[in-house]
PDB file of C-alpha atoms in Angstrom:
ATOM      1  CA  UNK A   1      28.692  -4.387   0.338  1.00  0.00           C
ATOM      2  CA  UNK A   2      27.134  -0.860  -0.280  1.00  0.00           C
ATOM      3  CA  UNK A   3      24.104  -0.210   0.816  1.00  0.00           C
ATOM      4  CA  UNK A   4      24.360   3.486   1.460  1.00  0.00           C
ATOM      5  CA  UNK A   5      21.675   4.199  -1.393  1.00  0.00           C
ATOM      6  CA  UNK A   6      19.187   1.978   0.957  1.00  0.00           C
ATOM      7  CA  UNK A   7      19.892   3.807   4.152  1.00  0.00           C
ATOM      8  CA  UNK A   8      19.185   6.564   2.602  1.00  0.00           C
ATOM      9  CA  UNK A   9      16.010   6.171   1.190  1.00  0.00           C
ATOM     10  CA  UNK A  10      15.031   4.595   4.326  1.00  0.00           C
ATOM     11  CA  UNK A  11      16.316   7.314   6.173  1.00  0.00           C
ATOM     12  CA  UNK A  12      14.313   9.968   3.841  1.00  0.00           C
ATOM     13  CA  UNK A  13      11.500   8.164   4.415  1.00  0.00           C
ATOM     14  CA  UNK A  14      10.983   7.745   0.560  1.00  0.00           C
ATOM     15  CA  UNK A  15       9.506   4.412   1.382  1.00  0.00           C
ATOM     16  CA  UNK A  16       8.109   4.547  -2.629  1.00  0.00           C
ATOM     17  CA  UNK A  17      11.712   4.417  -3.980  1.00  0.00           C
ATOM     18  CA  UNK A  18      13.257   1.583  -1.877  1.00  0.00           C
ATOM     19  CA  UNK A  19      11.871  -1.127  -4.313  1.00  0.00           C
ATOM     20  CA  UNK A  20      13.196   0.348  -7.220  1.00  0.00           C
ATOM     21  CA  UNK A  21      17.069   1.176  -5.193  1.00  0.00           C
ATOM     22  CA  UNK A  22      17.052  -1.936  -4.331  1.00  0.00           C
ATOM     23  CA  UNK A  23      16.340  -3.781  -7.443  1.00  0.00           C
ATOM     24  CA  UNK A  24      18.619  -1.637  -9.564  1.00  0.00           C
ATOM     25  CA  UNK A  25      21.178  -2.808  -6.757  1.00  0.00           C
ATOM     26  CA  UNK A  26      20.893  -5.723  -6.623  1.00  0.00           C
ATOM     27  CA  UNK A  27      20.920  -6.504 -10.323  1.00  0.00           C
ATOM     28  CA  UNK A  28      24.229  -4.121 -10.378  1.00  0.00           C
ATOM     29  CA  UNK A  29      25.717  -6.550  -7.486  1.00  0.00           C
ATOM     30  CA  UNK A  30      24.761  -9.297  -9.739  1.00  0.00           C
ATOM     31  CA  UNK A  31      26.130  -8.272 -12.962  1.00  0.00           C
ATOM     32  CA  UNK A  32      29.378  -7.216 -11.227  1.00  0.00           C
ATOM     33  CA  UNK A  33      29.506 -11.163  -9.901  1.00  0.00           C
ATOM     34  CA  UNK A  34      29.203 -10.572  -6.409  1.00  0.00           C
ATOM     35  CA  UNK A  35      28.284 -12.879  -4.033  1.00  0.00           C
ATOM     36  CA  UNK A  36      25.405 -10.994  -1.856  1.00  0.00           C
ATOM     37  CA  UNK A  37      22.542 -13.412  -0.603  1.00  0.00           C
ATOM     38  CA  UNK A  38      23.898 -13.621   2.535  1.00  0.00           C
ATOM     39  CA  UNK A  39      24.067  -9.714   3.314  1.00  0.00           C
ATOM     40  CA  UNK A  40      21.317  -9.090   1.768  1.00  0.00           C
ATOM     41  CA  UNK A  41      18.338  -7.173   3.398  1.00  0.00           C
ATOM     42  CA  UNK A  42      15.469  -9.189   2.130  1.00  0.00           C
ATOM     43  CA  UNK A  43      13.138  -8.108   4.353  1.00  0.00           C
ATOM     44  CA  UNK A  44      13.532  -4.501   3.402  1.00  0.00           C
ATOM     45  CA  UNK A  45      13.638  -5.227  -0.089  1.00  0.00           C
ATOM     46  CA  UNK A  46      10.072  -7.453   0.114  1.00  0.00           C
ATOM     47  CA  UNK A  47       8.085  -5.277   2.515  1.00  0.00           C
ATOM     48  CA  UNK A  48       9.277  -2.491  -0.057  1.00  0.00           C
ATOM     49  CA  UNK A  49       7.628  -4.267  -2.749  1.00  0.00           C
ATOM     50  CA  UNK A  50       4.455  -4.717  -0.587  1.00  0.00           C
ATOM     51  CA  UNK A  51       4.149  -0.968  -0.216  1.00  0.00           C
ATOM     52  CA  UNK A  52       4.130   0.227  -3.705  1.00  0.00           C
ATOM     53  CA  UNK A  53       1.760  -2.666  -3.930  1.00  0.00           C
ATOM     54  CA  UNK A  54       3.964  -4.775  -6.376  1.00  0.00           C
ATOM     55  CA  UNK A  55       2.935  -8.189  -4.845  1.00  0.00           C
ATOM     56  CA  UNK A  56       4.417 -10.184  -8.098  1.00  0.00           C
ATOM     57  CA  UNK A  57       7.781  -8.982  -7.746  1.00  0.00           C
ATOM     58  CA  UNK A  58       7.595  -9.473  -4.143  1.00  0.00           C
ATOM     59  CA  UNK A  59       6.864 -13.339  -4.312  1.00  0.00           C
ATOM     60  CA  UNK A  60       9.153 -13.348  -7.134  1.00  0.00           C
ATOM     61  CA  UNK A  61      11.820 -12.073  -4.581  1.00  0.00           C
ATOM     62  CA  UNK A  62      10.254 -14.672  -1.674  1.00  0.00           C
ATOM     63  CA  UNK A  63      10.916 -17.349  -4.163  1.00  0.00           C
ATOM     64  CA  UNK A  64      14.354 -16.254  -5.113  1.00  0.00           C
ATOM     65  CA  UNK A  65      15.661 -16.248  -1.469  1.00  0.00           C
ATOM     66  CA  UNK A  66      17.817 -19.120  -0.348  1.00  0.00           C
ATOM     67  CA  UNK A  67      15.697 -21.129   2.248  1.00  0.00           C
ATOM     68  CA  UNK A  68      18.883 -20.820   4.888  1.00  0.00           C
ATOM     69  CA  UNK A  69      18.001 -17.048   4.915  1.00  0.00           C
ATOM     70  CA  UNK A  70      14.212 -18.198   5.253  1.00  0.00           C
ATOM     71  CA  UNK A  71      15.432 -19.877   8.201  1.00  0.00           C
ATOM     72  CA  UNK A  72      17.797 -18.049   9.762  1.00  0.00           C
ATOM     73  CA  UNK A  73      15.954 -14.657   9.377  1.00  0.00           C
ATOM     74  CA  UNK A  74      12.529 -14.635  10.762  1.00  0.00           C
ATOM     75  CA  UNK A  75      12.019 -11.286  10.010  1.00  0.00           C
ATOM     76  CA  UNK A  76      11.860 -11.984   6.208  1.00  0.00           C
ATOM     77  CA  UNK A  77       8.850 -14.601   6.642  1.00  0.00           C
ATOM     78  CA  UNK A  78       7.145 -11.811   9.122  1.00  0.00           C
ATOM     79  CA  UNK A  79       7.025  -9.652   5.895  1.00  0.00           C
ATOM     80  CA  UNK A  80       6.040 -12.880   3.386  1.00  0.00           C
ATOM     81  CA  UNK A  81       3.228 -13.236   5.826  1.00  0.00           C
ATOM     82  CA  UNK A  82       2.057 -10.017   5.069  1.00  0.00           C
ATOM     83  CA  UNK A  83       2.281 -10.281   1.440  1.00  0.00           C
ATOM     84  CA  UNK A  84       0.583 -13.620   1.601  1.00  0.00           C
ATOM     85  CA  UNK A  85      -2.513 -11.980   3.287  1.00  0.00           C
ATOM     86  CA  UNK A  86      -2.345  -8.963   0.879  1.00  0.00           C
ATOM     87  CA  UNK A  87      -2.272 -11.920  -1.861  1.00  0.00           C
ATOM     88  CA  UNK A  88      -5.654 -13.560  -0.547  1.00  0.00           C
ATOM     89  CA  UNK A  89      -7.732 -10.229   0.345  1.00  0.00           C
ATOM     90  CA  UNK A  90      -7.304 -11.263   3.661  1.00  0.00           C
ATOM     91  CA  UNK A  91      -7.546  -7.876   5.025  1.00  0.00           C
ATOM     92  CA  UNK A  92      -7.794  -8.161   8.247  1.00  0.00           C
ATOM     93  CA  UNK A  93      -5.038 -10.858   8.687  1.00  0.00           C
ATOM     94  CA  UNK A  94      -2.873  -7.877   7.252  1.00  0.00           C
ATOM     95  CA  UNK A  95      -2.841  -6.216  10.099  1.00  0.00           C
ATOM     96  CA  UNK A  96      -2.337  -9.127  12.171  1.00  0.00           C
ATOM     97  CA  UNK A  97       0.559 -10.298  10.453  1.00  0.00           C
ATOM     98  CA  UNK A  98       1.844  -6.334  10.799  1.00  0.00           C
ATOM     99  CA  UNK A  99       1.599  -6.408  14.882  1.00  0.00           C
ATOM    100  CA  UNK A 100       2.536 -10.434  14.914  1.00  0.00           C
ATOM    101  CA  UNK A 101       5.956  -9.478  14.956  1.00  0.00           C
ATOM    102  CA  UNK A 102       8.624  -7.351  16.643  1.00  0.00           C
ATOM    103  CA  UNK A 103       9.842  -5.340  14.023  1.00  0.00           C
ATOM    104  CA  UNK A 104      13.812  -4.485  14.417  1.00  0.00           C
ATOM    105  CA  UNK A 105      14.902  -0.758  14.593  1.00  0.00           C
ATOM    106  CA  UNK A 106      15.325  -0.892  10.422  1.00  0.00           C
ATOM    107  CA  UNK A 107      12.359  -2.000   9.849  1.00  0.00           C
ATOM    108  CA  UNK A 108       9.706  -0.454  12.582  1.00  0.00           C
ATOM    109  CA  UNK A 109       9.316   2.746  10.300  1.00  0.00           C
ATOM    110  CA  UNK A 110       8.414   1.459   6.756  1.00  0.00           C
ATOM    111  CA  UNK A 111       5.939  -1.148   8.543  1.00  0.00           C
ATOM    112  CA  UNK A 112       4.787   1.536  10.879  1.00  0.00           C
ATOM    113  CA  UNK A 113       4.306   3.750   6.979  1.00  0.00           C
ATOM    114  CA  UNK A 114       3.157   1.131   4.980  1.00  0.00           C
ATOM    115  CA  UNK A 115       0.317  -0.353   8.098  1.00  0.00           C
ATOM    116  CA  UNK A 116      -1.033   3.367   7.886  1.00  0.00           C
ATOM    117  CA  UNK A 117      -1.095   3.720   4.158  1.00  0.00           C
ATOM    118  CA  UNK A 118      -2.615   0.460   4.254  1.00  0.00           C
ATOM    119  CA  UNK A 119      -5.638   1.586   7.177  1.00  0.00           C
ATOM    120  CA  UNK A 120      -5.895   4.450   4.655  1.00  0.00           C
ATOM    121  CA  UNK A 121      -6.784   2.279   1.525  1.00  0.00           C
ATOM    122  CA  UNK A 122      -9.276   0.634   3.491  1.00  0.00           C
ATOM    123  CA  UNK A 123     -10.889   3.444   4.788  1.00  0.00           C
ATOM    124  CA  UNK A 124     -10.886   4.700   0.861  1.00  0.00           C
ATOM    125  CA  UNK A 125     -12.217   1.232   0.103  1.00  0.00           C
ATOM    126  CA  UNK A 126     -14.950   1.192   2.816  1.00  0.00           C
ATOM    127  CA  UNK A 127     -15.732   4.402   1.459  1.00  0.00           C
ATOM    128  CA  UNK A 128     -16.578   3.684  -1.827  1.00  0.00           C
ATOM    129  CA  UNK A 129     -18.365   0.252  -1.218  1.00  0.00           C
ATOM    130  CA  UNK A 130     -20.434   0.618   1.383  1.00  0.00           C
ATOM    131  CA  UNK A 131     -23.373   3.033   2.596  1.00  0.00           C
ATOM    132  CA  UNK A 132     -23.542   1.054   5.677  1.00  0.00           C
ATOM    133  CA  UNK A 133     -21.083  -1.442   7.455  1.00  0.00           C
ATOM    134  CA  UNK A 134     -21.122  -3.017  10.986  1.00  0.00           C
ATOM    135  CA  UNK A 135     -18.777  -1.701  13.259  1.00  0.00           C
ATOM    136  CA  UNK A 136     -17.285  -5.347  13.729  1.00  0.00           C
ATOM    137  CA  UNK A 137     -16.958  -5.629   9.789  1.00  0.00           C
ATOM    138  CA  UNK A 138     -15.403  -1.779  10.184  1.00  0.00           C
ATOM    139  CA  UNK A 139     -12.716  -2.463  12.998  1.00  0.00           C
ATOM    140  CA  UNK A 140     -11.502  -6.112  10.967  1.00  0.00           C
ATOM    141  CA  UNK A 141     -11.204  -3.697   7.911  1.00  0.00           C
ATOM    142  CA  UNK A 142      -9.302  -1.253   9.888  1.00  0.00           C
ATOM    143  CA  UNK A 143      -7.440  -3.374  11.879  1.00  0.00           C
ATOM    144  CA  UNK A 144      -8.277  -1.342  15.100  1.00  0.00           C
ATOM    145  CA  UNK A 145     -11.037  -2.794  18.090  1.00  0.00           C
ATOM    146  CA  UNK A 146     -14.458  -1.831  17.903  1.00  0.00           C
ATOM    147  CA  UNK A 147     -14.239   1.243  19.929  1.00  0.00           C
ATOM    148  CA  UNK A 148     -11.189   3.271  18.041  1.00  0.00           C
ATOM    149  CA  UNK A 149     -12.577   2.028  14.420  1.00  0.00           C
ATOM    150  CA  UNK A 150     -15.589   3.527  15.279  1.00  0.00           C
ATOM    151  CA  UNK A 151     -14.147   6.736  17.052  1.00  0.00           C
ATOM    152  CA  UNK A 152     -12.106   6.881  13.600  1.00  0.00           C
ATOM    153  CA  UNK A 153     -15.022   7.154  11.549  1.00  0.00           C
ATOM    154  CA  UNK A 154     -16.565   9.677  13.788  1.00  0.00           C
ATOM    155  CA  UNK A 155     -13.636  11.543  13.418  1.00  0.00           C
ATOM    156  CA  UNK A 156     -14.147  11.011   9.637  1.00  0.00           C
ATOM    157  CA  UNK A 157     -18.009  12.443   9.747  1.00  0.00           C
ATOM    158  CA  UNK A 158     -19.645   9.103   9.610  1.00  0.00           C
ATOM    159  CA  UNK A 159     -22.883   8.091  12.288  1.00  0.00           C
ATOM    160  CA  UNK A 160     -23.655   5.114  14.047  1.00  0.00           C
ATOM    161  CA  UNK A 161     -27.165   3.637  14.423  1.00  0.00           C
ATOM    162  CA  UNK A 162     -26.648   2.441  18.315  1.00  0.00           C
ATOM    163  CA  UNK A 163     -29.361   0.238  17.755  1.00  0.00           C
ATOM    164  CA  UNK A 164     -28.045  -1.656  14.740  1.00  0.00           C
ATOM    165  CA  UNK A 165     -24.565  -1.170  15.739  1.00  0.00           C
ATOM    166  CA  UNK A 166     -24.285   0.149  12.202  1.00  0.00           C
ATOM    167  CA  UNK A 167     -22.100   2.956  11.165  1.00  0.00           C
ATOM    168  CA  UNK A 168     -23.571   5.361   8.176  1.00  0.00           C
ATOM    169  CA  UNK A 169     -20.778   5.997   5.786  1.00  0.00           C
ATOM    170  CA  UNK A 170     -20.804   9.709   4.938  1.00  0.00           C
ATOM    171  CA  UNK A 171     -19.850   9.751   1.163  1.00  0.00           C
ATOM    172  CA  UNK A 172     -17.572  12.595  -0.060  1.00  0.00           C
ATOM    173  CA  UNK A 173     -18.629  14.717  -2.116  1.00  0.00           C
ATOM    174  CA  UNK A 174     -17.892  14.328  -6.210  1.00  0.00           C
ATOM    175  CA  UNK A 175     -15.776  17.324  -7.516  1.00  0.00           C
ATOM    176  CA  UNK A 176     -15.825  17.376 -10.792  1.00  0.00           C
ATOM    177  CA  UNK A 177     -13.770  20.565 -11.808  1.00  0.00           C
ATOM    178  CA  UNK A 178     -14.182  21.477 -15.670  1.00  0.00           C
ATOM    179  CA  UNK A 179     -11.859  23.413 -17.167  1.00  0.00           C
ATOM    180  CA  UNK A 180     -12.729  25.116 -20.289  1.00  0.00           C
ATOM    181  CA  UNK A 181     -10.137  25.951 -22.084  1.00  0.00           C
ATOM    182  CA  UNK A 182     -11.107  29.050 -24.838  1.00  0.00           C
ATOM    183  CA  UNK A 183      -8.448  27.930 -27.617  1.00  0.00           C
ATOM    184  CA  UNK A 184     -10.121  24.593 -27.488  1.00  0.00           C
ATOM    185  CA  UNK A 185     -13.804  25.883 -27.594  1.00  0.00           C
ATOM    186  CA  UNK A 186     -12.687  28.329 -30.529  1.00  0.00           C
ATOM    187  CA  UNK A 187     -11.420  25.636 -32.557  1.00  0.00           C
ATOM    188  CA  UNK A 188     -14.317  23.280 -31.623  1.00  0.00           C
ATOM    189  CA  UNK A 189     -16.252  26.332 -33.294  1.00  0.00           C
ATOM    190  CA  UNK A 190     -14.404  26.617 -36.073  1.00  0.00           C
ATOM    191  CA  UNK A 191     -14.787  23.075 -36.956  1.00  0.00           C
ATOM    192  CA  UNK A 192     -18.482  22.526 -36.421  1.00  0.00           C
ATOM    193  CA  UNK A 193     -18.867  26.031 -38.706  1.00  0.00           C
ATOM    194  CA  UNK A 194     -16.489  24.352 -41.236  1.00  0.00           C
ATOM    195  CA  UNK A 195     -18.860  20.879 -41.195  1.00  0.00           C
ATOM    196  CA  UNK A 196     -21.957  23.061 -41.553  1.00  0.00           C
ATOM    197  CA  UNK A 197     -20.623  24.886 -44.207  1.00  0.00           C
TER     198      UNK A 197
END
């Protein structure tokens, strides 16, 4: 079986496309009557579906896979686990499922990409929610220990209040760019004049 178009996305590090290569290919491989659960690479095709955040049509896939590839690849319930703790809000237990397991060589990249992207939407999230947070809250958040969760905030222009062992979020700044376009404002004119007149 062909999976050239999933090495290669892999290999460009287009970790955003390997859901939909892999669907279209596998519903090709289907159509065509080809036998491929066996050779299949489930767990790139789930935790690919985890990273564009598509959590339905990864347990869609989880339920479609034979339990003898359940059980003969652990790999594939390493990445269910993380889907299962993206399905609860169990954020922290996201990045414990992520460092639970010894990756292969095929796979250490897009969980390495998607554990960052993830620490990134929780930073985002932190951001927005909170004006202050404990550090311990912070690091389970981040999934980092105390000490590099809060040196990653520093690094991000937040303060901590030793005392409380609180760290101050530092909210960014709202840009809100207008762009006035004159054709616009000169027919916006043109119809208020005509209603007036």
């Amino acid at each position: 079986m062909d999976f050239s178009s999933v090495r290669a996305a892999l290999d460009s590090k287009s970790y955003d496309k390997v859901a939909d290569v892999c669907d279209n290919l596998m519903l090709q491989v289907a159509a065509d009557g080809i036998a491929y659960q066996d050779d299949w690479p489930y767990a790139v095709h789930l935790l690919s579906h985890i990273y564009v955040h598509d959590i339905n049509s990864a347990r869609f896939l989880w339920k479609s896979i034979p339990s003898s590839i359940k059980e003969s690849q652990p790999e594939v319930t390493a990445v269910w686990k993380i889907g299962q703790k993206l399905w609860l809000r169990d954020y922290a237990g996201v990045h414990e499922a992520i460092r639970a397991f010894d990756w292969t060589q095929e796979l250490q990249a897009l969980v390495a990409s998607f554990a960052e992207l993830y620490t990134k939407e929780m930073f985002q999230l932190l951001l927005s929610a909170y004006s202050t947070i404990s550090i311990k809250d912070t690091a389970l958040f981040l999934g980092m220990n105390e000490d590099d969760a809060t040196n990653y905030l520093l690094q991000q222009g937040w303060t901590v209040d030793p005392a409380s062992r609180m760290l101050i979020v530092k909210k960014q700044p709202v840009v809100t760019e207008q762009k006035l376009d004159p054709s616009k404002l000169q027919r916006l004119t043109e119809y208020v004049f005509h209603l007036e007149h």
